Each structure stands twice: as C-alpha cells, then as structure tokens.
Amino acid sequence: MPSDVNHVVEFPGGYTRSVGPVIGRFLSELRDGRMVGVRTSGGRVLVPPTEYDPDTGDDVTGEFVEVGPVGTVTTWSWVAHPAKEHPFDRPFAWVLVRPDGADTALVHALDAGVFDAGAEAPKFLKTGMRVRPKWRAERTGTIGDIECFLPEVTMINPQAKLEFRLSGGRALHRYLEGIAQGRILGSRCPVCEAVIVPMKETCPRDGVPTTEEVELPDVGTLTTYAVNNIPDPRAPEVPFVSGYVLLDGAGVPLLTLIAGVPADQVRMGMRVKAAWKPREEWSPSVGNIKWFEPVDEPDVPFDEIKDYL
Amino acid sequence: MANSCAVIGVGQTQYKTKRLDVSMAGLLREAARRALDDAGLTWRDIDAIVVGKAPDLFEGVVMPEVFLADALGAAGKPLIRVHTAGSVGGSTAIVAANLVRSGVHDRVLTLAWEKQSESNATWALTVNSPFTTSLVVGAGGYFAPHIRAYIRKSGAPEHIGHLVAVKDRENALRNPYAHLRIPGISREMVESTPMLWEPIRYLDTCPSSDGACAMVLASEDAAKKAPGKPAWVQATAMRSEPMGFVRRDNVSPQAGKDCAADVYRQAGIADPRRELDCAEVYVPFSWYEPMWLENLGFCGDGEGWKLTEAGATAFDGDIPWNPSGGVLSSNPIGASGMIRFAEAAMQVSDRAGEHQVDGARRALGHAYGGGAQFYAMWVVGSEKP
Ligand SMILES: [Zn+2]
C-alpha cells in the first residue's frame, strides 16, 4: 500500500480550458440534461464528440445527433475496494456505455446498488446490460453532470398479502372437533355405504347427504406413496415419504406423511398407525397427527387395495 | 352447435425459463400478434377475446383479465376469463370455439399464458390450512404415487418413462419455440439425473416456463377469407370430477375416459389410434404417456406402456404423440393446454414446419388439470365437419 500523501501542488483557481464548438456543444447539452454525439463524414456518430474523425483525421460534419439516454454496457470492470478518489465509497463498476444511436462508447461509473466492501460483482452486471444516466439536480456543463449510470428498471417486487378467516363448514368443523380430541371421524353414505374421511356432508360420488357419523381407528394400510427428494424449508428433511393411508373401515384414503421407517423400506400394502403429537399440543388441526408409521403386522395383499389407488 | 368453426391463426412465444424481456401484457401481445398475422387480421377485426391462465397464486396475479383488457384490444368488446387449473388452456379454446359455433361471433381471439418465473408454483400448491395435511411435495409429489400405482397395476418395466422423456425431447429439437432443447438426449442421460419424487427423475419432468399461446377462431365465412389453410374444429368436450371420492381411479380417472368418449363420438371416431393421425396430449411427467394412452382409449388397460415401448407414439410411429415436444419440453402451465390444442391445429393445417407429421388430417388436442380433475379435448381436422 502506498503511504498517505504528505505533499500537495495545486494551481490556485484551477487552469482554464476553452472547449471549442464540438466539445462545447456536448457539455452545453449535458447541462440541459441531454447527450449528443457528432456525425462523421462516414456516417458514424461519435460520443463523446471530437472535432475530427479518429479513423481518418477528417473534420466531422458538424451535425449533432441526440443519443441515449439509454445505453448498452459494452464492457465493465468491478471495483470491489473503492479508493478515496472514486465516485463511490462502496463497490461499483466502471463501465463503457454506448448510448443508443451512437457508434462509440464513453466511460463512466455504474451504481449497481449497495454492497459490502470486497463483495463480488453481482450476476446482473453483464456486457449488454441496459443502463441510463442519473443526472445531477444542479448541472454545470461537465461530464460530472451525469452522477453515474443506473441499470434500467427491469423488475419490480410488489408485496402481496391476503388475510382471511377460514371456515371449513359443518362437516369439516365436526371433523376438526374430533381431531382435537384425538378421534378420527368419517361419515357414511347411504347409497354406496362407504365411510368418507375427512367427513363430508354429501357423498362426492353419489351426491346425496351422508347420514351417519362413524369413528374410525387410527390404523390403516398404505395404498401408494412417493419418496420426495426436493428439499424445502417447510417440508421434512429429505428423503421423506408422502402417501395415501386407507384407514380400516374407510372408503377413501387420506394423504399423509409416512415416517418411522427408512424411505427405501416403504411398501404398498404396509400396515401403519397414526403417531399423534403430545396431547398438550393438540388443537383443532389435522396437524395433531404428525405422521403414520409402520406397525408390526403382515402387509395387505395388493388385490385388497387395488380399488383405492 | 350448428355452425362451423376453424382455427385460422396460431401464435406462440419462445418458451424459456425466464422471459425477463417482456411484461405479462407484452408476452401476450407477442403471441396474439403472431396469431393475428397468421390469420391476416388486426386487433380491429376481432369480435371477442377469451383468456385463460392457471390459478392466480401461481404467478401472484389476481384478475389479470382486468388489467389486460386494453392490452388485448378488448376495449368495447367482450372479454371472458376461463379458469380450470392446468387444463385451462384447453377449456379456454373450447369456450372461444363455442362463441363461434353458436353464431354469436365471427372472429374470436383466444389466449392462454403463464409467467412461471414471477412466482413459485410449488409454494402456490402448498398453502397451509388446518383442514389438510400440507406436505410441500409440489405437483411431482402429488402425481408420483399415482404413477407408482400405474406401474404396479400394469406391470410396466421401469424404463418406460425414460423412453417418453427421450422421445419428446428429440421431438422438441424440431420445434423452434420449445424451451428444453437437449441435443444428443439419451436414455442414459435421463437415467443419470437425480430422483426427485421416486419414481420420477429430473428429466422425467416438465420444465418451468414463461410463455403464451394464442389462436384466432373463425366462422366458416371468416375462414374463407383467411390467407392460410383452416383447421376445422370437429369436436370438443370437457369433463370434471371431484378430487377425492370413494373408489376414485386416480390412475385412469373416469372424467378423462368420459371426456375422450364424448369427443370421439362427436367426431365419429371409433378407434382413435387408427382414425387420428397424431395427438398432442398433456404429459407433464413422462409416465403419463402410457397412462393417458389407456385413459384416452388408444389401447386397453395395462397396454399403454407396450405402445410406448414399441415406438407407436414416436415421430415416425403409427400414432405420433407430442411431435412438438409436448409439456415435457415447454410448460408455461396456463398455456400448456392451449399449446396442445394449437399444435393439433397446426398439424392438420400444414403449419407445423419441421415437426409436421406427414399427411396429418385429423389430430387430438388434450389437456388436464388440478388433481387430474379437469379435462378438455378437441379433435381438429383438415376437413370441415
Ligand atoms: Zn356414496
């Protein structure tokens, strides 16, 4: 690291520079919040403009062309540790920006957002990204009238939240009342005579009101299942098994978590039993049953479950 | 439905993981413009607009029909939104077709879309409530047990799904709009990908896509003036069933069988495998091809995997399924059903380019959605019914 400066030479008031009609026009337009380039006799638009075509040395045409304000980054360099003289005290990028309508690019700083010192370049920083100037409120006719460039707005993040009161209706309410007491309730259809669980007021198959409340045991048979390997913060640790359990005496299988057995030992036809949370944690919620786990009974033959898949 | 209806314009967007270059309205307008151009029409020529998308939570946009009205040229015109979960693209096309067949309108623009990148479908499928066990398993976790049940019931060997995964991705290489384009795709490649929801591997699943599909449907008079060859709507059908009921067949739901039987009856089809030239079927997980082959009556129960294995559904098979690459190659959920319908129409009107099935004169478009609860199907043909 170089040591801190200990000696300063400074010309009082600063040197003056006459800018001439081409650079002058560029700076005057900057002061008005516009960017212009100048056209060469070959048709190219130079930004920043010069009095000559750098390729041929010929005079430029004197035709000024408004360019930008949006431009394309043609290359960039990330500054993870800004120096004292830099325009930002946090990481930023130097960029070459070719304003729309121009054939050349100008160098400037890009404010990529707030990053801690030493941070790596963000992924969105790319050659080809679209940027536009951030103008200073007070402009004086220098390149500094553009404070920096900013990425174009490409995405917004509107926050959304709905609040509502859930009501399951009479049958589900009754079902949850049962669950809150550690009982699993179903209802019997008078036509197909099957027990529907969770209980329903009408049979979805026959369209008639159910007539009889039936308490089911918390033991049943696993009909079919999936081994899930997609991690999610809201889900159990992978691999975990989700499956359909046909409670003894029920006509509809329940979707539930299967645990207490390695995933690769789960079988269709396996006998399982509900694992309840501790009684003091019960509430009117299906969550009172943590999962179903195997019981030591022989598997049920496939033929007996094949109509419940 | 006394009046004839034809597809006279089809427009699709590029399907990609993220279409960050366009707004939702811009995405729809891209598809709509292409459909209008294809039909030789402008926004002003359209009498009514019918749109469909998947559940609002999927992309966090509620009542898009409200904010899209002016973007779709609907000022002063009827605009209808249809909603039947994943099958919505198909149902939307059918509602639009019925507006023409009933004689209410001459030219109807219909669109379906999804910008999956704007949100998270698995989150939307797993909103917690005290009434249900919330397992955070997504669509794959939901369908995997039914696939397992199919394999157990039919005795299908385990590689059948991988054959479909390869076949549809090979087809996608012929489709310029397809999202997944995997040169050199092979069974080994599919088998080496991670097991997501046993028995579903990564490449047995559909991608998450942004994209839109649009069609212009027209009366017979309007179709005569169209610059391209019309695809005539010969039959349409929709069915639905509850998600859980006593002895529901989750492997081959009754509503799907009934819907297929209805659409064939209307089209005068006795044997779909012989009388259709190709089919665009909603296959989001590879195993759903053999499952739907049976459900749609292309073969008997337990025989679907044999058709797949024998190559019957391949691009050069006797009944090509998903020559476009299907849902396995592009899945903007709300649009996926309409893409099936549109691709079927493209096949019978010689619009399918590189993935054109030679001599296709009659094709099936199929969509399903929810927990395999909603079905929409149409048969389109090069001949007016
Ligand atoms: Zn019943």
XYZ file of C-alpha atoms and ligand atoms in Angstrom:
695
model
C 0.000 0.000 0.000
C 1.331 3.481 -0.863
C 1.721 5.736 2.177
C -0.653 8.653 2.678
C 0.174 11.809 0.688
C 2.241 14.323 2.547
C 2.762 16.954 -0.187
C 0.225 18.784 -2.466
C 0.821 21.004 -5.533
C -2.291 22.915 -6.646
C -2.658 25.832 -9.165
C -4.850 28.461 -7.479
C -8.337 28.643 -9.051
C -7.555 25.855 -11.492
C -6.424 26.014 -15.148
C -8.948 27.081 -17.777
C -9.723 25.142 -20.946
C -11.603 26.519 -23.937
C -13.668 23.612 -25.266
C -14.424 24.747 -28.818
C -17.701 24.302 -30.700
C -17.832 20.483 -30.660
C -16.930 19.565 -27.072
C -18.689 22.792 -26.035
C -21.928 21.704 -27.617
C -21.637 18.322 -25.897
C -21.120 19.948 -22.493
C -23.869 22.532 -23.051
C -26.321 19.757 -23.883
C -25.200 17.826 -20.802
C -26.044 20.891 -18.726
C -29.574 20.715 -20.188
C -29.814 17.017 -19.356
C -29.221 15.698 -22.874
C -26.483 13.710 -24.558
C -25.387 14.432 -28.126
C -22.845 12.966 -30.471
C -21.440 14.308 -33.716
C -21.659 12.644 -37.094
C -18.539 11.896 -39.149
C -18.485 12.157 -42.927
C -18.520 8.370 -42.954
C -21.848 8.454 -41.068
C -20.680 7.292 -37.648
C -21.909 9.079 -34.521
C -19.105 9.790 -32.036
C -19.883 10.075 -28.324
C -18.269 11.905 -26.644
C -17.873 14.007 -29.817
C -14.498 15.085 -31.152
C -13.684 17.705 -33.792
C -12.238 15.063 -36.097
C -12.933 11.548 -37.207
C -10.407 9.476 -35.245
C -10.231 6.931 -38.089
C -9.387 9.350 -40.916
C -8.405 12.635 -39.279
C -11.052 14.429 -41.370
C -13.198 17.133 -39.817
C -16.512 15.889 -38.509
C -19.647 17.122 -40.269
C -20.924 19.452 -37.585
C -24.224 17.584 -37.480
C -25.129 16.875 -33.866
C -27.315 13.900 -33.046
C -29.177 13.400 -29.796
C -28.313 9.961 -28.404
C -29.418 7.858 -25.443
C -30.256 8.457 -22.714
C -30.449 4.673 -22.559
C -27.257 2.906 -23.449
C -25.673 -0.522 -23.602
C -22.688 -1.580 -21.477
C -20.005 -2.758 -23.894
C -17.572 -3.783 -21.157
C -17.128 -3.316 -17.435
C -14.747 -3.642 -14.526
C -15.896 -4.282 -10.955
C -14.287 -2.232 -8.210
C -14.679 -4.259 -5.032
C -12.448 -1.971 -2.930
C -13.034 1.644 -3.970
C -10.225 4.159 -3.444
C -10.657 7.552 -1.814
C -10.800 9.317 -5.189
C -13.520 7.067 -6.573
C -17.088 8.326 -7.057
C -18.472 5.790 -4.536
C -17.307 4.656 -1.122
C -18.833 1.203 -1.769
C -18.247 -1.334 -4.554
C -19.272 -0.135 -8.012
C -18.345 -0.781 -11.656
C -16.521 1.216 -14.274
C -18.434 0.763 -17.489
C -18.098 1.664 -21.130
C -21.569 2.753 -22.216
C -22.631 3.100 -25.837
C -25.694 5.352 -25.825
C -28.480 4.329 -28.210
C -27.849 5.981 -31.574
C -24.085 6.280 -31.001
C -21.300 4.235 -32.562
C -18.791 4.757 -29.768
C -18.884 4.377 -26.014
C -17.990 6.645 -23.113
C -16.577 5.596 -19.769
C -18.478 6.244 -16.577
C -19.352 4.774 -13.192
C -22.272 2.412 -12.690
C -24.104 2.337 -9.366
C -25.043 -1.339 -9.067
C -26.659 -0.981 -5.637
C -25.467 -1.324 -2.057
C -22.752 -3.928 -1.467
C -20.321 -4.538 1.381
C -16.680 -3.729 0.688
C -14.995 -6.601 -1.131
C -18.260 -8.041 -2.469
C -18.128 -9.921 -5.756
C -19.687 -8.426 -8.872
C -23.455 -9.021 -8.924
C -24.746 -11.517 -11.522
C -26.821 -8.921 -13.346
C -23.703 -6.965 -14.247
C -23.125 -8.067 -17.810
C -21.909 -6.837 -21.133
C -25.062 -5.893 -22.988
C -26.957 -4.691 -19.927
C -29.072 -1.599 -20.431
C -28.331 1.490 -18.359
C -29.373 5.119 -18.216
C -27.782 8.222 -16.726
C -28.602 9.592 -13.305
C -28.497 13.351 -13.766
C -27.443 15.764 -11.024
C -30.077 18.294 -9.990
C -27.588 21.180 -10.336
C -25.692 20.860 -13.615
C -22.777 22.997 -14.760
C -21.732 21.566 -18.134
C -19.226 18.845 -17.264
C -19.261 15.059 -17.635
C -19.940 15.078 -13.890
C -23.463 16.358 -14.678
C -24.094 12.649 -15.067
C -23.614 11.488 -11.491
C -23.397 7.867 -12.620
C -25.297 5.340 -14.706
C -28.016 3.135 -13.245
C -29.339 -0.194 -14.519
C -32.658 0.189 -16.286
C -35.676 -0.808 -14.233
C -36.366 -4.369 -15.385
C -38.265 -5.788 -12.446
C -40.346 -4.589 -9.564
C -41.283 -6.514 -6.443
C -44.815 -5.712 -5.327
C -45.668 -7.126 -1.909
C -48.920 -9.055 -1.653
C -50.690 -10.403 1.411
C -54.259 -11.583 1.886
C -55.822 -12.015 5.310
C -58.919 -14.131 5.703
C -60.874 -16.223 8.161
C -61.133 -19.901 7.222
C -64.317 -21.804 7.795
C -64.487 -25.439 6.801
C -68.256 -25.785 7.005
C -70.213 -28.062 9.321
C -68.629 -31.400 8.398
C -65.002 -30.246 8.491
C -65.718 -28.320 11.666
C -67.016 -31.534 13.245
C -64.010 -33.446 11.874
C -61.594 -30.985 13.486
C -63.569 -31.138 16.756
C -62.903 -34.879 16.679
C -59.217 -34.430 15.809
C -58.892 -32.009 18.744
C -59.981 -34.936 20.994
C -57.774 -37.487 19.254
C -60.650 -39.064 17.280
C -60.846 -39.549 13.512
C -64.397 -39.030 12.265
C -65.915 -40.023 8.963
C -69.432 -40.037 7.553
C -71.288 -42.856 5.866
C -73.024 -42.506 2.501
C -76.452 -44.172 2.470
C -76.063 -45.156 -1.200
C -72.532 -46.568 -1.586
C -72.348 -47.278 2.165
C -68.701 -46.240 2.217
C -67.211 -44.140 5.014
C -65.828 -40.836 3.781
C -62.927 -39.342 5.724
C -62.434 -36.453 6.448
C -66.200 -36.429 6.921
C -68.332 -34.701 4.308
C -71.944 -33.572 4.291
C -72.516 -35.108 0.877
C -71.015 -38.092 -0.880
C -68.897 -36.732 -3.793
C -69.691 -39.858 -5.742
C -73.451 -40.152 -5.228
C -74.365 -36.549 -4.463
C -76.585 -37.432 -1.516
C -76.328 -36.234 2.099
C -74.348 -38.536 4.351
C -76.386 -39.883 7.239
C -74.195 -41.431 9.893
C -71.128 -40.284 11.812
C -68.524 -43.046 12.137
C -65.398 -43.045 14.286
C -62.502 -44.742 12.562
C -59.441 -46.343 14.139
C -56.103 -44.600 13.600
C -54.730 -47.746 11.957
C -54.779 -48.473 8.255
C -52.985 -49.604 5.099
C -50.633 -47.613 2.915
C -52.001 -47.850 -0.638
C -49.461 -45.846 -2.660
C -46.775 -43.264 -1.951
C -43.987 -41.015 -3.209
C -40.438 -40.670 -1.951
C -39.746 -36.934 -2.069
C -36.206 -35.684 -2.570
C -36.854 -31.960 -3.066
C -35.690 -30.015 -0.024
C -37.944 -27.228 1.202
C -37.688 -25.284 4.456
C -41.361 -26.052 5.167
C -41.040 -29.789 4.475
C -39.430 -32.598 6.499
C -35.790 -33.414 5.846
C -35.354 -35.340 2.574
C -35.899 -38.056 1.640
C -39.393 -38.094 3.109
C -42.418 -40.167 2.161
C -45.915 -38.907 1.442
C -48.600 -41.494 0.941
C -52.238 -42.493 0.989
C -53.490 -44.358 4.038
C -56.773 -46.266 3.876
C -57.922 -46.379 7.498
C -59.556 -49.653 8.472
C -63.223 -49.315 7.566
C -62.787 -46.187 5.439
C -63.711 -45.862 1.762
C -61.307 -43.017 0.861
C -57.566 -42.925 1.555
C -56.047 -39.998 3.485
C -52.988 -38.159 2.201
C -50.379 -38.038 4.954
C -46.713 -38.156 5.861
C -45.179 -41.622 6.388
C -42.269 -41.838 8.850
C -40.560 -44.124 11.341
C -39.180 -46.297 8.539
C -36.344 -45.724 6.054
C -37.774 -44.416 2.752
C -36.419 -47.366 0.782
C -38.294 -49.833 3.027
C -41.749 -48.332 2.484
C -44.132 -50.708 0.651
C -47.566 -50.604 -0.933
C -49.822 -52.577 1.424
C -47.762 -51.740 4.544
C -49.804 -51.529 7.771
C -49.462 -48.162 9.535
C -50.701 -46.306 12.632
C -51.064 -42.613 13.410
C -48.330 -41.002 15.509
C -50.064 -38.263 17.499
C -48.371 -35.206 18.862
C -48.258 -34.981 22.678
C -51.802 -34.383 23.972
C -50.939 -30.934 25.387
C -50.091 -29.751 21.841
C -53.439 -30.762 20.318
C -55.546 -28.143 18.563
C -58.425 -28.370 16.086
C -55.995 -29.145 13.240
C -55.045 -32.125 11.107
C -51.517 -31.322 12.298
C -52.310 -33.213 15.536
C -51.249 -36.316 13.624
C -47.520 -35.957 12.980
C -47.412 -38.834 10.517
C -48.279 -42.522 10.119
C -45.661 -45.141 10.994
C -45.446 -48.902 10.452
C -46.992 -51.383 12.852
C -45.741 -54.924 13.137
C -48.406 -56.677 11.043
C -48.164 -58.538 7.729
C -48.665 -56.454 4.563
C -52.101 -56.382 2.953
C -52.182 -58.160 -0.453
C -52.311 -55.841 -3.488
C -55.692 -57.180 -4.605
C -57.297 -55.790 -1.452
C -56.081 -52.220 -2.077
C -56.113 -52.036 -5.853
C -59.508 -50.307 -5.935
C -58.267 -47.489 -3.704
C -55.355 -46.278 -5.843
C -73.795 -26.209 -32.320
C -74.893 -25.849 -35.887
C -72.139 -23.524 -37.128
C -68.644 -24.452 -38.216
C -65.553 -23.073 -36.524
C -61.959 -23.091 -37.729
C -58.567 -22.160 -36.345
C -57.271 -19.587 -38.847
C -54.310 -18.252 -36.903
C -51.835 -19.605 -34.360
C -49.204 -17.643 -32.448
C -46.722 -18.819 -29.861
C -43.913 -17.125 -27.975
C -40.480 -18.502 -27.361
C -40.767 -20.667 -24.241
C -37.993 -20.017 -21.729
C -37.233 -20.272 -18.019
C -37.471 -16.503 -17.747
C -38.866 -14.034 -20.249
C -37.498 -11.000 -18.422
C -37.544 -9.007 -21.650
C -41.324 -8.639 -21.677
C -44.112 -7.718 -19.290
C -47.083 -10.041 -18.951
C -49.025 -7.888 -21.397
C -46.026 -7.845 -23.741
C -45.773 -11.625 -23.614
C -49.433 -11.997 -24.534
C -49.215 -9.405 -27.271
C -46.269 -11.281 -28.780
C -48.384 -14.438 -29.130
C -51.504 -12.523 -30.162
C -49.696 -10.532 -32.874
C -48.311 -13.726 -34.367
C -51.774 -15.307 -34.361
C -53.308 -12.183 -35.935
C -50.542 -12.036 -38.555
C -51.067 -15.707 -39.314
C -54.801 -15.026 -39.788
C -54.129 -11.882 -41.845
C -56.078 -9.777 -39.329
C -55.589 -6.819 -36.991
C -56.910 -6.217 -33.473
C -59.827 -4.319 -35.013
C -61.091 -7.419 -36.836
C -61.624 -9.348 -33.590
C -65.131 -9.577 -32.098
C -64.351 -11.064 -28.682
C -61.407 -12.176 -26.563
C -61.271 -15.258 -24.329
C -58.287 -15.658 -21.994
C -57.196 -18.389 -19.614
C -54.473 -18.811 -17.062
C -53.642 -21.139 -14.193
C -54.554 -20.344 -10.555
C -53.862 -16.755 -9.533
C -51.396 -17.739 -6.790
C -49.185 -19.462 -9.354
C -47.803 -16.154 -10.563
C -49.355 -13.856 -7.961
C -51.514 -12.006 -10.470
C -55.123 -11.697 -9.448
C -57.803 -10.982 -12.065
C -55.432 -10.439 -14.997
C -58.431 -10.026 -17.288
C -58.989 -6.643 -15.667
C -55.585 -5.143 -16.295
C -55.105 -6.846 -19.667
C -58.293 -5.637 -21.324
C -56.751 -2.731 -23.234
C -53.511 -4.608 -23.916
C -55.537 -7.250 -25.769
C -57.559 -4.862 -27.865
C -60.682 -5.602 -25.823
C -61.891 -2.015 -25.334
C -65.567 -2.055 -26.211
C -65.555 -5.813 -26.818
C -66.452 -8.833 -24.711
C -63.562 -10.277 -22.708
C -64.015 -13.548 -20.819
C -61.630 -15.336 -18.494
C -61.744 -19.127 -18.106
C -60.243 -20.996 -15.162
C -59.849 -24.777 -14.884
C -56.377 -25.171 -13.311
C -53.771 -26.806 -15.591
C -56.338 -27.750 -18.216
C -57.319 -24.101 -18.593
C -55.632 -23.586 -21.971
C -57.843 -26.269 -23.487
C -61.046 -25.135 -21.775
C -60.337 -21.570 -22.887
C -60.064 -22.612 -26.526
C -63.335 -24.542 -26.215
C -65.192 -21.554 -24.736
C -63.834 -19.425 -27.588
C -64.834 -22.036 -30.175
C -68.342 -22.196 -28.730
C -68.759 -18.436 -29.180
C -68.165 -19.033 -32.883
C -70.117 -22.283 -33.193
C -73.124 -20.721 -31.502
C -73.125 -17.972 -34.122
C -72.515 -15.191 -31.581
C -69.178 -14.044 -33.045
C -67.260 -14.412 -36.313
C -63.689 -13.958 -35.116
C -62.568 -14.702 -31.580
C -59.039 -14.251 -30.270
C -58.152 -16.703 -27.529
C -55.015 -16.651 -25.402
C -53.504 -18.552 -22.523
C -50.245 -17.962 -20.704
C -48.077 -18.335 -17.661
C -45.065 -16.435 -16.457
C -43.866 -19.063 -14.011
C -40.706 -17.071 -13.285
C -42.747 -14.411 -11.495
C -43.563 -16.707 -8.591
C -43.323 -20.267 -7.319
C -45.921 -22.865 -8.285
C -44.890 -25.296 -5.533
C -45.485 -22.583 -2.956
C -48.875 -21.872 -4.504
C -49.784 -25.572 -4.340
C -48.852 -25.808 -0.670
C -50.734 -23.054 1.107
C -51.270 -24.258 4.633
C -54.676 -24.768 6.206
C -55.825 -26.634 9.350
C -58.060 -28.846 7.186
C -55.460 -30.635 5.146
C -52.077 -32.220 5.628
C -49.598 -29.859 3.991
C -46.677 -31.840 2.635
C -44.825 -29.391 0.356
C -44.414 -32.001 -2.333
C -45.443 -29.973 -5.396
C -47.095 -31.429 -8.474
C -44.461 -34.153 -8.818
C -45.050 -35.327 -5.262
C -48.777 -35.337 -5.913
C -48.615 -37.397 -9.108
C -45.786 -39.768 -8.125
C -47.989 -42.099 -6.004
C -50.418 -42.444 -8.919
C -47.541 -43.264 -11.256
C -46.327 -45.868 -8.763
C -49.848 -47.309 -8.709
C -49.869 -47.448 -12.530
C -46.551 -49.278 -12.648
C -47.749 -51.771 -10.029
C -51.101 -52.340 -11.758
C -49.772 -52.628 -15.318
C -46.504 -54.396 -14.584
C -44.666 -51.881 -16.768
C -40.859 -52.087 -16.714
C -39.136 -49.103 -15.087
C -37.547 -47.706 -18.224
C -40.823 -46.824 -19.987
C -40.930 -43.314 -18.550
C -37.396 -42.663 -19.740
C -38.330 -43.652 -23.304
C -41.021 -40.947 -23.294
C -38.628 -38.420 -21.754
C -36.186 -39.034 -24.616
C -38.784 -39.182 -27.404
C -40.477 -35.888 -26.521
C -37.140 -34.070 -26.129
C -35.998 -35.419 -29.503
C -39.208 -34.031 -30.999
C -38.543 -30.676 -29.332
C -35.348 -30.334 -31.374
C -37.628 -29.845 -34.409
C -39.707 -27.141 -32.688
C -38.151 -23.652 -32.725
C -40.317 -22.441 -29.817
C -39.502 -25.337 -27.458
C -37.953 -24.466 -24.107
C -35.853 -27.606 -23.490
C -33.632 -28.408 -26.438
C -31.154 -31.096 -25.430
C -29.052 -32.272 -28.379
C -27.968 -35.879 -28.020
C -30.654 -36.626 -25.395
C -30.469 -40.315 -24.490
C -31.917 -42.838 -22.074
C -28.588 -42.917 -20.185
C -28.786 -39.144 -19.775
C -32.308 -39.353 -18.314
C -31.353 -42.255 -16.034
C -28.360 -40.391 -14.658
C -30.428 -37.415 -13.471
C -31.441 -37.137 -9.798
C -34.516 -38.902 -8.459
C -36.869 -36.078 -7.472
C -40.042 -37.873 -6.441
C -39.497 -41.594 -6.817
C -40.169 -42.944 -9.438
C -39.840 -39.546 -11.198
C -36.354 -38.435 -12.186
C -35.368 -34.870 -13.067
C -35.577 -35.404 -16.832
C -38.898 -37.241 -16.448
C -40.449 -33.892 -15.501
C -41.532 -30.799 -17.376
C -39.599 -27.528 -17.089
C -40.984 -24.307 -15.577
C -41.554 -21.976 -18.485
C -42.672 -18.481 -19.311
C -44.756 -18.280 -22.444
C -48.047 -17.634 -24.172
C -50.118 -19.169 -26.927
C -52.860 -17.546 -28.984
C -55.315 -18.633 -31.635
C -57.810 -16.897 -33.867
C -61.024 -18.891 -34.226
C -63.361 -18.049 -37.067
C -66.758 -18.811 -38.532
C -66.994 -20.518 -41.911
C -67.423 -17.178 -43.723
C -64.471 -15.644 -41.945
C -62.362 -18.750 -42.525
C -62.944 -18.480 -46.291
C -61.221 -15.091 -46.253
C -58.230 -16.308 -44.232
C -54.904 -16.499 -46.070
C -53.869 -19.876 -44.617
C -55.420 -23.317 -44.554
C -58.046 -23.565 -41.800
C -58.023 -26.275 -39.146
C -61.659 -27.228 -38.599
C -62.896 -27.897 -35.091
C -64.644 -31.247 -35.447
C -65.480 -31.933 -31.809
C -64.908 -30.539 -28.323
C -65.545 -31.950 -24.854
C -64.930 -31.062 -21.221
C -65.416 -33.094 -18.048
C -64.591 -32.683 -14.393
C -64.692 -34.807 -11.265
C -64.037 -34.254 -7.563
C -60.551 -34.875 -6.267
C -61.425 -37.471 -3.657
C -64.329 -39.880 -3.615
C -64.976 -43.492 -2.832
C -63.098 -45.764 -5.240
C -61.843 -42.926 -7.392
C -59.444 -44.311 -10.008
C -56.506 -41.906 -9.718
C -54.557 -43.821 -12.357
C -57.222 -43.574 -15.045
C -59.872 -41.104 -13.882
C -63.422 -41.627 -15.109
C -63.798 -37.990 -16.181
C -60.908 -38.431 -18.622
C -62.449 -41.589 -20.103
C -65.855 -39.918 -20.421
C -64.368 -36.796 -21.998
C -62.485 -38.859 -24.585
C -65.541 -40.990 -25.367
C -67.604 -37.841 -25.865
C -65.134 -36.114 -28.168
C -64.713 -39.276 -30.308
C -68.487 -39.774 -30.512
C -68.952 -36.213 -31.786
C -66.134 -36.639 -34.303
C -67.406 -40.049 -35.418
C -64.226 -41.789 -34.276
C -64.468 -45.446 -33.258
C -60.751 -46.267 -32.976
C -58.624 -43.239 -32.055
C -55.333 -44.984 -32.756
C -56.351 -45.697 -36.356
C -58.505 -42.688 -37.116
C -56.318 -39.954 -35.680
C -53.025 -39.067 -37.380
C -51.332 -37.584 -34.341
C -52.088 -36.310 -30.852
C -50.877 -33.501 -28.615
C -51.507 -34.787 -25.110
C -50.793 -33.152 -21.761
C -47.870 -35.239 -20.455
C -46.095 -33.265 -17.701
C -44.373 -36.341 -16.254
C -43.104 -38.935 -18.699
C -45.154 -41.821 -17.241
C -48.351 -40.004 -18.109
C -47.936 -41.011 -21.769
C -48.665 -44.720 -21.174
C -51.260 -43.768 -18.544
C -53.120 -41.442 -20.924
C -52.792 -43.890 -23.841
C -55.070 -46.135 -21.803
C -57.291 -43.389 -20.396
C -57.846 -41.944 -23.880
C -58.763 -45.315 -25.345
C -55.757 -45.762 -27.647
C -55.388 -49.254 -26.161
C -56.741 -51.454 -23.401
C -55.945 -51.175 -19.681
C -52.360 -52.139 -18.905
C -51.341 -51.938 -22.578
C -50.208 -48.299 -22.809
C -46.592 -48.955 -21.918
C -46.381 -51.578 -24.665
C -47.352 -48.999 -27.295
C -44.723 -46.611 -25.977
C -42.082 -49.323 -25.866
C -42.898 -50.453 -29.409
C -42.397 -46.896 -30.702
C -46.036 -46.434 -31.770
C -46.045 -42.896 -30.358
C -42.670 -41.880 -31.827
C -42.434 -39.189 -34.512
C -42.352 -41.917 -37.183
C -44.697 -44.281 -35.311
C -48.235 -45.125 -36.369
C -49.720 -42.619 -33.909
C -47.187 -39.861 -33.090
C -47.782 -38.279 -29.686
C -46.456 -34.799 -28.977
C -44.489 -34.132 -32.166
C -43.941 -30.594 -30.792
C -42.009 -31.925 -27.808
C -45.040 -31.585 -25.570
C -45.327 -30.360 -21.998
C -42.103 -32.220 -21.153
C -40.267 -29.690 -23.336
C -42.208 -26.474 -22.621
C -44.514 -25.864 -19.681
C -45.970 -22.405 -19.173
C -48.736 -24.100 -17.131
C -51.711 -21.915 -18.029
C -50.751 -22.028 -21.706
C -49.737 -25.699 -21.899
C -53.245 -26.935 -22.678
C -53.794 -24.338 -25.386
C -50.421 -25.202 -26.902
C -51.647 -28.812 -27.228
C -54.814 -27.588 -28.955
C -52.895 -25.155 -31.175
C -50.255 -27.731 -32.126
C -53.013 -30.170 -33.110
C -54.488 -27.433 -35.311
C -51.050 -26.684 -36.793
C -50.635 -30.334 -37.752
C -53.869 -30.532 -39.756
C -53.311 -27.164 -41.471
C -49.706 -27.802 -42.530
C -48.351 -25.154 -40.144
C -46.044 -27.392 -38.095
C -42.841 -26.841 -40.090
C -40.013 -29.172 -39.084
C -42.244 -31.171 -36.749
C -45.034 -31.616 -39.297
C -46.377 -35.181 -39.313
C -46.688 -36.199 -42.956
C -50.257 -36.207 -44.184
C -51.825 -35.318 -40.830
C -55.525 -34.744 -41.456
C -57.011 -35.318 -38.034
C -55.475 -34.637 -34.632
C -56.388 -34.680 -30.956
C -55.596 -31.846 -28.545
C -55.814 -32.805 -24.840
C -55.424 -31.008 -21.537
C -55.906 -31.966 -17.893
C -55.560 -30.083 -14.658
C -55.992 -29.922 -10.905
C -55.539 -33.282 -9.201
C -56.385 -34.839 -12.617
C -59.859 -33.326 -12.085
C -60.454 -31.229 -15.207
C -60.328 -32.459 -18.802
C -60.614 -30.585 -22.078
C -60.188 -32.128 -25.528
C -60.761 -31.266 -29.121
C -60.460 -33.036 -32.442
C -59.409 -30.836 -35.340
C -59.190 -31.781 -38.981
C -58.352 -30.521 -42.427
C -61.946 -31.302 -43.492
C -64.966 -29.273 -42.449
C -67.192 -31.484 -40.249
Zn -71.806 -42.616 -1.869
